[in-house]
PDB file of C-alpha atoms in Angstrom:
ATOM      1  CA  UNK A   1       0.000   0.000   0.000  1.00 80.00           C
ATOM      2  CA  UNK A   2       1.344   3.215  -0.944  1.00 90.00           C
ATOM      3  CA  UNK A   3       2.433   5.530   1.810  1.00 95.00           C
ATOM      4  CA  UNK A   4       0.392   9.330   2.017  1.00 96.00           C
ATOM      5  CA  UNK A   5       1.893  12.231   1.808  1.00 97.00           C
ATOM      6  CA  UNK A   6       1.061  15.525   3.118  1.00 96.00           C
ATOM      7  CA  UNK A   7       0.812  18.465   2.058  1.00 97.00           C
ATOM      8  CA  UNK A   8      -0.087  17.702  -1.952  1.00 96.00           C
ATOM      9  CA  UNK A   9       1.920  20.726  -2.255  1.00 97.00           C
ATOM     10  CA  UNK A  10       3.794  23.546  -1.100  1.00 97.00           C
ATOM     11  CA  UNK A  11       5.014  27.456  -1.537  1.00 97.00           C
ATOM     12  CA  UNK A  12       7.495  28.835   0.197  1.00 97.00           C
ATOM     13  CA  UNK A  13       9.547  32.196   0.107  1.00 97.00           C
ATOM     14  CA  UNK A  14      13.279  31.555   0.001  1.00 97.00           C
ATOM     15  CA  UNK A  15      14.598  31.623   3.676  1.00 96.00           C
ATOM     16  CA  UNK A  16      11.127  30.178   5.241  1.00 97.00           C
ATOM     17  CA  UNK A  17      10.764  26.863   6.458  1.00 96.00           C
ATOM     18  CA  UNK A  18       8.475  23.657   5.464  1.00 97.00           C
ATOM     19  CA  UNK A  19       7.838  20.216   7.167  1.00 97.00           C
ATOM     20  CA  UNK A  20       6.839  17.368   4.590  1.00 97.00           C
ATOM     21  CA  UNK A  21       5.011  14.282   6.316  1.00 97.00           C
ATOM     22  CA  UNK A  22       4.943  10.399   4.997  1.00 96.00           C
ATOM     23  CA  UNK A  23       2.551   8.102   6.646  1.00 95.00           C
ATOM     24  CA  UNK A  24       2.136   4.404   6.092  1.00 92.00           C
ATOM     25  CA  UNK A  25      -0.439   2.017   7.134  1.00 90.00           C
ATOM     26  CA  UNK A  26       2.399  -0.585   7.852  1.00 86.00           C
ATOM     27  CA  UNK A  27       5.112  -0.847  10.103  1.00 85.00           C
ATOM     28  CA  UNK A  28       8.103   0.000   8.137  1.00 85.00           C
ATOM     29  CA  UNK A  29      11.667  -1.009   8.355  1.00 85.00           C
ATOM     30  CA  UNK A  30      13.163   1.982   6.168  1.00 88.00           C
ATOM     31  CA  UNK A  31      12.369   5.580   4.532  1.00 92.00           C
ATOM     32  CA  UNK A  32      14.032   6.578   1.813  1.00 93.00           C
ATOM     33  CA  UNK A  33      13.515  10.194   0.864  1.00 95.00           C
ATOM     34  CA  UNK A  34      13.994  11.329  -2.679  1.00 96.00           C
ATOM     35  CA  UNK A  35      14.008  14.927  -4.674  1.00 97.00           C
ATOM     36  CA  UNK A  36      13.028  15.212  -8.606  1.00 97.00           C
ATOM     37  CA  UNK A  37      13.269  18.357 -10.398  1.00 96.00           C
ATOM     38  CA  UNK A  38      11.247  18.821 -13.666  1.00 94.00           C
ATOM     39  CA  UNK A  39      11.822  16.540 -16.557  1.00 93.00           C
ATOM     40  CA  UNK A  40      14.787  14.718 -14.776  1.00 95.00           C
ATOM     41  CA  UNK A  41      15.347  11.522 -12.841  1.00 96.00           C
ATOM     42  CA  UNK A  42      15.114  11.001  -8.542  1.00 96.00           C
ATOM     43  CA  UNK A  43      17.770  12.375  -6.841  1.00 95.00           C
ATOM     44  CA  UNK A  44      18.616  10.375  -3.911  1.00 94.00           C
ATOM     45  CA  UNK A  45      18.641  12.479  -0.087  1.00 93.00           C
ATOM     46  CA  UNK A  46      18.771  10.556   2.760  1.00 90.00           C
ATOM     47  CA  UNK A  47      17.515   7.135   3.891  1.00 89.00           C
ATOM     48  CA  UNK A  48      16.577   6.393   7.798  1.00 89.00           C
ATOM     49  CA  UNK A  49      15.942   2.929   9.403  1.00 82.00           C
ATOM     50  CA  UNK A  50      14.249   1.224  11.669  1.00 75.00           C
ATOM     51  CA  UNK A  51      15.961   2.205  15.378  1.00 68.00           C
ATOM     52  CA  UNK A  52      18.099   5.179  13.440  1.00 64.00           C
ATOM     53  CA  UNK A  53      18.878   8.846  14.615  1.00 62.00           C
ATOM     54  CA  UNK A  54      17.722  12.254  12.019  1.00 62.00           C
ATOM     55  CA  UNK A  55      19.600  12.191   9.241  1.00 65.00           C
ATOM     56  CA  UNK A  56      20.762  15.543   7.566  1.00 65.00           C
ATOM     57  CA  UNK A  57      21.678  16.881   3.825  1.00 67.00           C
ATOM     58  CA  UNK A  58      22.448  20.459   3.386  1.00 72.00           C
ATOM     59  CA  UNK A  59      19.960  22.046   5.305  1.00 82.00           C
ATOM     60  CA  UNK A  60      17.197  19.586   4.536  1.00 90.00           C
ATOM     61  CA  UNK A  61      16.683  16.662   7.480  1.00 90.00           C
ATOM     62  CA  UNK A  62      14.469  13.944   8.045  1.00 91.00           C
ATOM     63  CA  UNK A  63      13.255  12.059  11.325  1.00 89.00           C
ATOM     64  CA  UNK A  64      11.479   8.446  11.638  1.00 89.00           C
ATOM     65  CA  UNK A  65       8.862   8.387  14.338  1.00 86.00           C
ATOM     66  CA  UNK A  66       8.663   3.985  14.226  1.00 83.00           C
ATOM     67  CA  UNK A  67       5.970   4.163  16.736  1.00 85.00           C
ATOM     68  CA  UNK A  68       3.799   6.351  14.408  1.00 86.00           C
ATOM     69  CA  UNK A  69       4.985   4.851  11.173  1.00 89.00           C
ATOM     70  CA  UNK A  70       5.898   8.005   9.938  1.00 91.00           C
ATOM     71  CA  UNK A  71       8.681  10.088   8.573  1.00 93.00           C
ATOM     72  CA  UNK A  72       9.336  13.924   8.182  1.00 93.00           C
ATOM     73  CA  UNK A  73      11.632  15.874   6.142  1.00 94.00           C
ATOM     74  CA  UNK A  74      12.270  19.060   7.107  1.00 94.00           C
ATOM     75  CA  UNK A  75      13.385  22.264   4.841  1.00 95.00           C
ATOM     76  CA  UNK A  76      15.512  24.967   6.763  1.00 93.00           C
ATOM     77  CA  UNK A  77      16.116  27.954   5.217  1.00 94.00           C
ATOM     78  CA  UNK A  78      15.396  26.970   1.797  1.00 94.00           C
ATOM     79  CA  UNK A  79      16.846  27.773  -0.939  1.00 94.00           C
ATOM     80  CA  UNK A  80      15.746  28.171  -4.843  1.00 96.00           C
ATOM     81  CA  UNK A  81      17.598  24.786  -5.586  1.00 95.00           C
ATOM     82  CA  UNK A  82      15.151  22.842  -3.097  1.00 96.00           C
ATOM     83  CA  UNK A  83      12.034  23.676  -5.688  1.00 97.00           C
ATOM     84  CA  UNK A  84      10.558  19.773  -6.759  1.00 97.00           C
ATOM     85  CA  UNK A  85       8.665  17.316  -6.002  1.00 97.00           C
ATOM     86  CA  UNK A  86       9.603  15.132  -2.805  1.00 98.00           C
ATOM     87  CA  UNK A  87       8.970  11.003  -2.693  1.00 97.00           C
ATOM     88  CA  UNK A  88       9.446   9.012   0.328  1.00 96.00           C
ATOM     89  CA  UNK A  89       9.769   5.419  -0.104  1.00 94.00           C
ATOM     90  CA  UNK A  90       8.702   2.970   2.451  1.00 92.00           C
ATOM     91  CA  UNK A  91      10.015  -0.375   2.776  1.00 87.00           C
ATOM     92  CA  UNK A  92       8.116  -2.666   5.352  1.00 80.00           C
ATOM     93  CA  UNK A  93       9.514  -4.780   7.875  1.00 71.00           C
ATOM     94  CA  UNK A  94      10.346  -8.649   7.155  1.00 62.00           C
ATOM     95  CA  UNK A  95      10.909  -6.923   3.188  1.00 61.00           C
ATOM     96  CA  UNK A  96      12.940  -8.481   0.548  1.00 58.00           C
ATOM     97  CA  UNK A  97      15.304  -6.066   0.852  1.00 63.00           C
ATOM     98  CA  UNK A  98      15.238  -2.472  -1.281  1.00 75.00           C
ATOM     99  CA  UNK A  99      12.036  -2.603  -2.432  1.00 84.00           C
ATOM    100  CA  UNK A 100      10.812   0.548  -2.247  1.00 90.00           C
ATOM    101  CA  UNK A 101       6.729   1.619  -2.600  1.00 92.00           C
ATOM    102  CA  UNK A 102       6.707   5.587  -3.175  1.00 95.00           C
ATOM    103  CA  UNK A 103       4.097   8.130  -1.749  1.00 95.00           C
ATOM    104  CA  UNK A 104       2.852  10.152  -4.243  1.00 95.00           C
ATOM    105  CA  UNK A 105       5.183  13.302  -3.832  1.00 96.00           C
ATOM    106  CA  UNK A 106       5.059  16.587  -2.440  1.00 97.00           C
ATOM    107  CA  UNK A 107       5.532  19.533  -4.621  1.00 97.00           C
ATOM    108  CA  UNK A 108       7.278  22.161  -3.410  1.00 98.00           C
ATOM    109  CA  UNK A 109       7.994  25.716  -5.615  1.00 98.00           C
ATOM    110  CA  UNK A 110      10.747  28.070  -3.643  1.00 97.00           C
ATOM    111  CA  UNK A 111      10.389  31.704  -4.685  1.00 97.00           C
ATOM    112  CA  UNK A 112      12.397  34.227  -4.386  1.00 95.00           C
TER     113      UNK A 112
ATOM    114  CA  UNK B   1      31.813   7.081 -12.497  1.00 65.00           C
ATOM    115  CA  UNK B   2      29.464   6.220 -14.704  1.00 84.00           C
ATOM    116  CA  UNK B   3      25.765   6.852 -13.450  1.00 94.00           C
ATOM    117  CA  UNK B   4      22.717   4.031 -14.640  1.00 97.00           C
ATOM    118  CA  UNK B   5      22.073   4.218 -18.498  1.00 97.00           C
ATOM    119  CA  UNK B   6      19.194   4.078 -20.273  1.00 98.00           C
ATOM    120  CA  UNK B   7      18.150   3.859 -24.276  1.00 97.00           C
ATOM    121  CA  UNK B   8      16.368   5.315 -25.959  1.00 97.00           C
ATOM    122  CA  UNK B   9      15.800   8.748 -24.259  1.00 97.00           C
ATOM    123  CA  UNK B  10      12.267   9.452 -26.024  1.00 97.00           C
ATOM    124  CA  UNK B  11      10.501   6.739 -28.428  1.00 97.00           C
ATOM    125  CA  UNK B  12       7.469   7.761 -29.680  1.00 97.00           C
ATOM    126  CA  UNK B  13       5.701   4.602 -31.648  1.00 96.00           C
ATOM    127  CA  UNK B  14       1.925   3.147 -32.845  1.00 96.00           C
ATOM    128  CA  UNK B  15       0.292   0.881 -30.757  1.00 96.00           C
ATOM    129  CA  UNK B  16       0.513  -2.781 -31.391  1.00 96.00           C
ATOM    130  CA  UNK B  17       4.212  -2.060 -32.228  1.00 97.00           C
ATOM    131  CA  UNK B  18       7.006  -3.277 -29.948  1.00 97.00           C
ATOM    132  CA  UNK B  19       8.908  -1.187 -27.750  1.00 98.00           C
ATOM    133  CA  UNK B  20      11.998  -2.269 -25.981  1.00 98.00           C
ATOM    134  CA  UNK B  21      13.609  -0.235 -23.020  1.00 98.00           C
ATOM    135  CA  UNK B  22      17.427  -0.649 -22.060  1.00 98.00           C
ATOM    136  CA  UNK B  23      19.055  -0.418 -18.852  1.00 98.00           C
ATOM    137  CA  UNK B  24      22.921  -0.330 -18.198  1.00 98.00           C
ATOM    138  CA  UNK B  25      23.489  -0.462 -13.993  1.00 97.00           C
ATOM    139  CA  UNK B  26      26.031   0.617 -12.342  1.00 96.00           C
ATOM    140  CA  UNK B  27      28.644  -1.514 -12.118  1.00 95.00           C
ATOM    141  CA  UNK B  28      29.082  -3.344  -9.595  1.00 93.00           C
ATOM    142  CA  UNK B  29      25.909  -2.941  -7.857  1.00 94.00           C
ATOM    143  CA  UNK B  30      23.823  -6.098  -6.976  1.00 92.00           C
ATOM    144  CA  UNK B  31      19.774  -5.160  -7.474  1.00 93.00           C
ATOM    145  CA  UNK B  32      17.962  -3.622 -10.796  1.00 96.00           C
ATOM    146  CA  UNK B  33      14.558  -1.815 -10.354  1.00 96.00           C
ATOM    147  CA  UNK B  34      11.979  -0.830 -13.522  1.00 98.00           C
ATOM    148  CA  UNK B  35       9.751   2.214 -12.658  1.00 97.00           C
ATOM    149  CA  UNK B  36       7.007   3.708 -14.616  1.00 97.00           C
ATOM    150  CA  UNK B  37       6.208   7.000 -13.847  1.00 97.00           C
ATOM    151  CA  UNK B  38       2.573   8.729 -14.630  1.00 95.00           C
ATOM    152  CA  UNK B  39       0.651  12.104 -13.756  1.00 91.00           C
ATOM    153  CA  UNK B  40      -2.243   9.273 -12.636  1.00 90.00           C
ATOM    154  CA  UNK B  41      -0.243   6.665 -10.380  1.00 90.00           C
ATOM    155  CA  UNK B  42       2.656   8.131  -9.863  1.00 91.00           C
ATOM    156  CA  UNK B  43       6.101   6.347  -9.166  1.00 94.00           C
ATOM    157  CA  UNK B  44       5.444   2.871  -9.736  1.00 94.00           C
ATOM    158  CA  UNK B  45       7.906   0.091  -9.341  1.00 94.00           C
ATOM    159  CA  UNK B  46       6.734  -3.148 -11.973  1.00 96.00           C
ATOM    160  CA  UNK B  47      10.176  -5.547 -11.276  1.00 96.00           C
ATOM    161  CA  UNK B  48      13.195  -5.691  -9.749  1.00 93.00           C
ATOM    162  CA  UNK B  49      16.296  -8.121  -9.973  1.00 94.00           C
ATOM    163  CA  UNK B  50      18.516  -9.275  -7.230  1.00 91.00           C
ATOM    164  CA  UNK B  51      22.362 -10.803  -8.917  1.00 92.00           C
ATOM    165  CA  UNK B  52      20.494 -10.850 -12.263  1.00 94.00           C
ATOM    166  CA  UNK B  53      17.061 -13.205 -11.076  1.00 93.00           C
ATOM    167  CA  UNK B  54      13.477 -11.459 -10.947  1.00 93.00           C
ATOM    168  CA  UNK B  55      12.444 -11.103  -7.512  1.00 90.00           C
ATOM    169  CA  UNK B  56       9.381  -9.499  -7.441  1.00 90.00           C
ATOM    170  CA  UNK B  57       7.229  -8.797 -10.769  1.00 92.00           C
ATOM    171  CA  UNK B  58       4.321  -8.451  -9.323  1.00 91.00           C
ATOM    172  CA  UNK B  59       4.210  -4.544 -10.577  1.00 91.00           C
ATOM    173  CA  UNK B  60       3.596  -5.414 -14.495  1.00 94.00           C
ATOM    174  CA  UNK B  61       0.606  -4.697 -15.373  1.00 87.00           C
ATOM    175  CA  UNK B  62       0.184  -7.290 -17.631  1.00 86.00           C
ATOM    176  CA  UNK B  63       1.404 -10.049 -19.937  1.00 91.00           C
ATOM    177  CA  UNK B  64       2.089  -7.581 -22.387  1.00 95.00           C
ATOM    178  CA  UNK B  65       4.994  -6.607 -20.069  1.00 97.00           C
ATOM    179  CA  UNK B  66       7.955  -8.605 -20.249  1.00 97.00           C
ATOM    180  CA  UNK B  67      11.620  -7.707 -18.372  1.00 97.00           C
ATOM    181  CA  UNK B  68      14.685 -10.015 -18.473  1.00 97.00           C
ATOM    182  CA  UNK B  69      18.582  -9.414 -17.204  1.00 97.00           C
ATOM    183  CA  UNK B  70      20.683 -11.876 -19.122  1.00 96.00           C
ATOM    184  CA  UNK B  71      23.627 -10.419 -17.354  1.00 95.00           C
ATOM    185  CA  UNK B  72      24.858  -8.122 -14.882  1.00 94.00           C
ATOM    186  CA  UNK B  73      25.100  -4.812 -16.773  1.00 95.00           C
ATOM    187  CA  UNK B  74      22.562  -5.191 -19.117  1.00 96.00           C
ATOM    188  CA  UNK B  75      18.828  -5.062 -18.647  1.00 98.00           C
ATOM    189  CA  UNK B  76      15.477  -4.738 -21.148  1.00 98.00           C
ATOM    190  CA  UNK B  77      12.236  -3.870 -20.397  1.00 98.00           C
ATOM    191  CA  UNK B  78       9.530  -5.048 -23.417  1.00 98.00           C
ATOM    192  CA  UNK B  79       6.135  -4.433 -24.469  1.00 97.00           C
ATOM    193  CA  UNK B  80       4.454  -5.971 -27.200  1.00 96.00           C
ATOM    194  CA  UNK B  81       2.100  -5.018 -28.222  1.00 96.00           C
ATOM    195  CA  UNK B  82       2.302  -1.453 -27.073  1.00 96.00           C
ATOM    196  CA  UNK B  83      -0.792   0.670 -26.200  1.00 96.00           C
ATOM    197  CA  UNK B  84      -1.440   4.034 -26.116  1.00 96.00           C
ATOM    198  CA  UNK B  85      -2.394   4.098 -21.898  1.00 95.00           C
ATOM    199  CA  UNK B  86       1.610   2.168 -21.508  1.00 96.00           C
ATOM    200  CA  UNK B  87       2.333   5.911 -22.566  1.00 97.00           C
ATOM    201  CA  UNK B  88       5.016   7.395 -19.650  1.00 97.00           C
ATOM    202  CA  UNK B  89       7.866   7.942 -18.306  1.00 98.00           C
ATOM    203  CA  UNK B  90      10.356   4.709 -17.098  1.00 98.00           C
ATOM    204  CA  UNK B  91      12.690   4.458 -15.085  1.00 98.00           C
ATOM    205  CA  UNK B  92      15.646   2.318 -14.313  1.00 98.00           C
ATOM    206  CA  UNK B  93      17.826   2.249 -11.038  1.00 97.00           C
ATOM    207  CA  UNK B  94      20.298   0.091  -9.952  1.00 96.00           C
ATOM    208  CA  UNK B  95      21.674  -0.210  -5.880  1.00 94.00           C
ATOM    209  CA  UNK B  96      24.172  -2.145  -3.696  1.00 89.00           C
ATOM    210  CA  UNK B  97      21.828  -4.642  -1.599  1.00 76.00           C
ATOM    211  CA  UNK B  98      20.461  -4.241   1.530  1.00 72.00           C
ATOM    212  CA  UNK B  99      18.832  -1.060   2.679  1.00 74.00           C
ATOM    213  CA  UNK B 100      21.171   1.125   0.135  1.00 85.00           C
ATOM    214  CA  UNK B 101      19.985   4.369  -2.013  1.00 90.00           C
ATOM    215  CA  UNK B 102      18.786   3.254  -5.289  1.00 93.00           C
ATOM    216  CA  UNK B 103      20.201   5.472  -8.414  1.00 96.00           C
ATOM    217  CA  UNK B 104      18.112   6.338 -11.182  1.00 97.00           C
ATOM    218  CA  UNK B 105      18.543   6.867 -14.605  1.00 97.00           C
ATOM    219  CA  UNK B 106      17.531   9.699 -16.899  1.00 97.00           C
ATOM    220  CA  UNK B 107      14.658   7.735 -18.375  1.00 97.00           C
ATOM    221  CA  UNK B 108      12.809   7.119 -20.911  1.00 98.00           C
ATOM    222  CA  UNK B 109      10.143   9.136 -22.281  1.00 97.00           C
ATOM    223  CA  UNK B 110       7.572   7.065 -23.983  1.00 98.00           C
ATOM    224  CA  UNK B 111       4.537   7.781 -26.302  1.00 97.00           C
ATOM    225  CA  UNK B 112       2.340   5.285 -27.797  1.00 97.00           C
ATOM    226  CA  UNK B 113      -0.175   6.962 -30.518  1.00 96.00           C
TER     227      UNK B 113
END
């Protein structure tokens, strides 16, 4: 089952702040959180398990909340480079290993 | 280092045609993953490979769908015969196993008329 995200989508001024939420309905092992701009391919970010601390990339971080079976990913002081649409991909416990089922992205458009 | 290839960039084609999608990993790295990617469903993933063997197909839509990986840097996605809904973008990505990122290529951009 495909994990939700929330919000759909996003504006922001450059400098503000934004929290992006993924849910799932099953307890997960892994979230992997991934950036695409326009007309190009995923861009890999950060990936937190099961029992791990935040994770960080630039100024964009992420935190796993097991208990809730949710992950955030949080946008400090964006920047005009962070404008794209944002997957998380879940991967359940007991899971083959890298198998990945992506929410269905947030969109987020940095202005200046 | 080389990133994940794919070929053709764009194919536009007529239904009932075959299309066939290449994949070059990463060498080097251990699992293979197909994605199709729509405005409708999103980021879908249809199969994946682990050291060359199908794991998990039970993304392809149908039996039109077809994916083999005769070796370990070299991959093809097929569809015969193509329709105009298989219409999209897909995606290959290749990763080291166990819990690693996954690294996608550019894509390919497909229309079926």
């Amino acid at each position: 089952q495909q994990p939700v995200q929330s919000p759909q989508a996003v504006i922001l001024r450059e400098g503000e702040d934004a929290v992006i939420n993924c849910s799932s309905s099953k307890a997960l092992y892994s979230v992997h959180w991934y950036r695409q701009k326009h007309g190009e391919a995923p861009v890999f970010l950060m990936i937190l398990l099961k029992g791990g601390e935040q994770k960080g990339h630039e100024k964009i971080s992420a935190s796993f909340n097991e208990k809730k079976q949710q992950s955030s990913l949080y946008l400090t002081a964006s920047q005009l480079s962070y404008s794209g649409t944002y997957f998380c991909g879940t991967e359940p416990v007991k899971a083959a290993g890298n198998k990945l089922t992506f929410g269905g992205g947030t969109r987020v458009l940095v202005k200046p | 280092d080389a990133g994940v290839i794919q070929s053709p960039r764009h194919e536009v084609t007529e239904m009932g045609q075959e299309v066939t999608l290449r994949c070059k990993p990463i060498s080097g790295h251990n699992s293979l993953f197909w994605y199709r990617q729509t405005m409708m469903r999103g980021l879908e993933l249809l199969i994946y490979f682990n050291n060359n063997v199908p794991i998990d197909d039970s993304g392809m839509p149908e039996d039109r769908f077809s994916a083999k990986m005769p070796n370990a840097s070299f991959s093809t996605l097929k569809i015969q015969p193509s329709e105009p809904r298989d219409s999209a973008v897909y995606f290959c990505a290749s990763s080291n196993p166990g819990f690693q990122p996954q690294h996608f290529g550019d894509g390919t951009r497909l229309s079926i008329l």
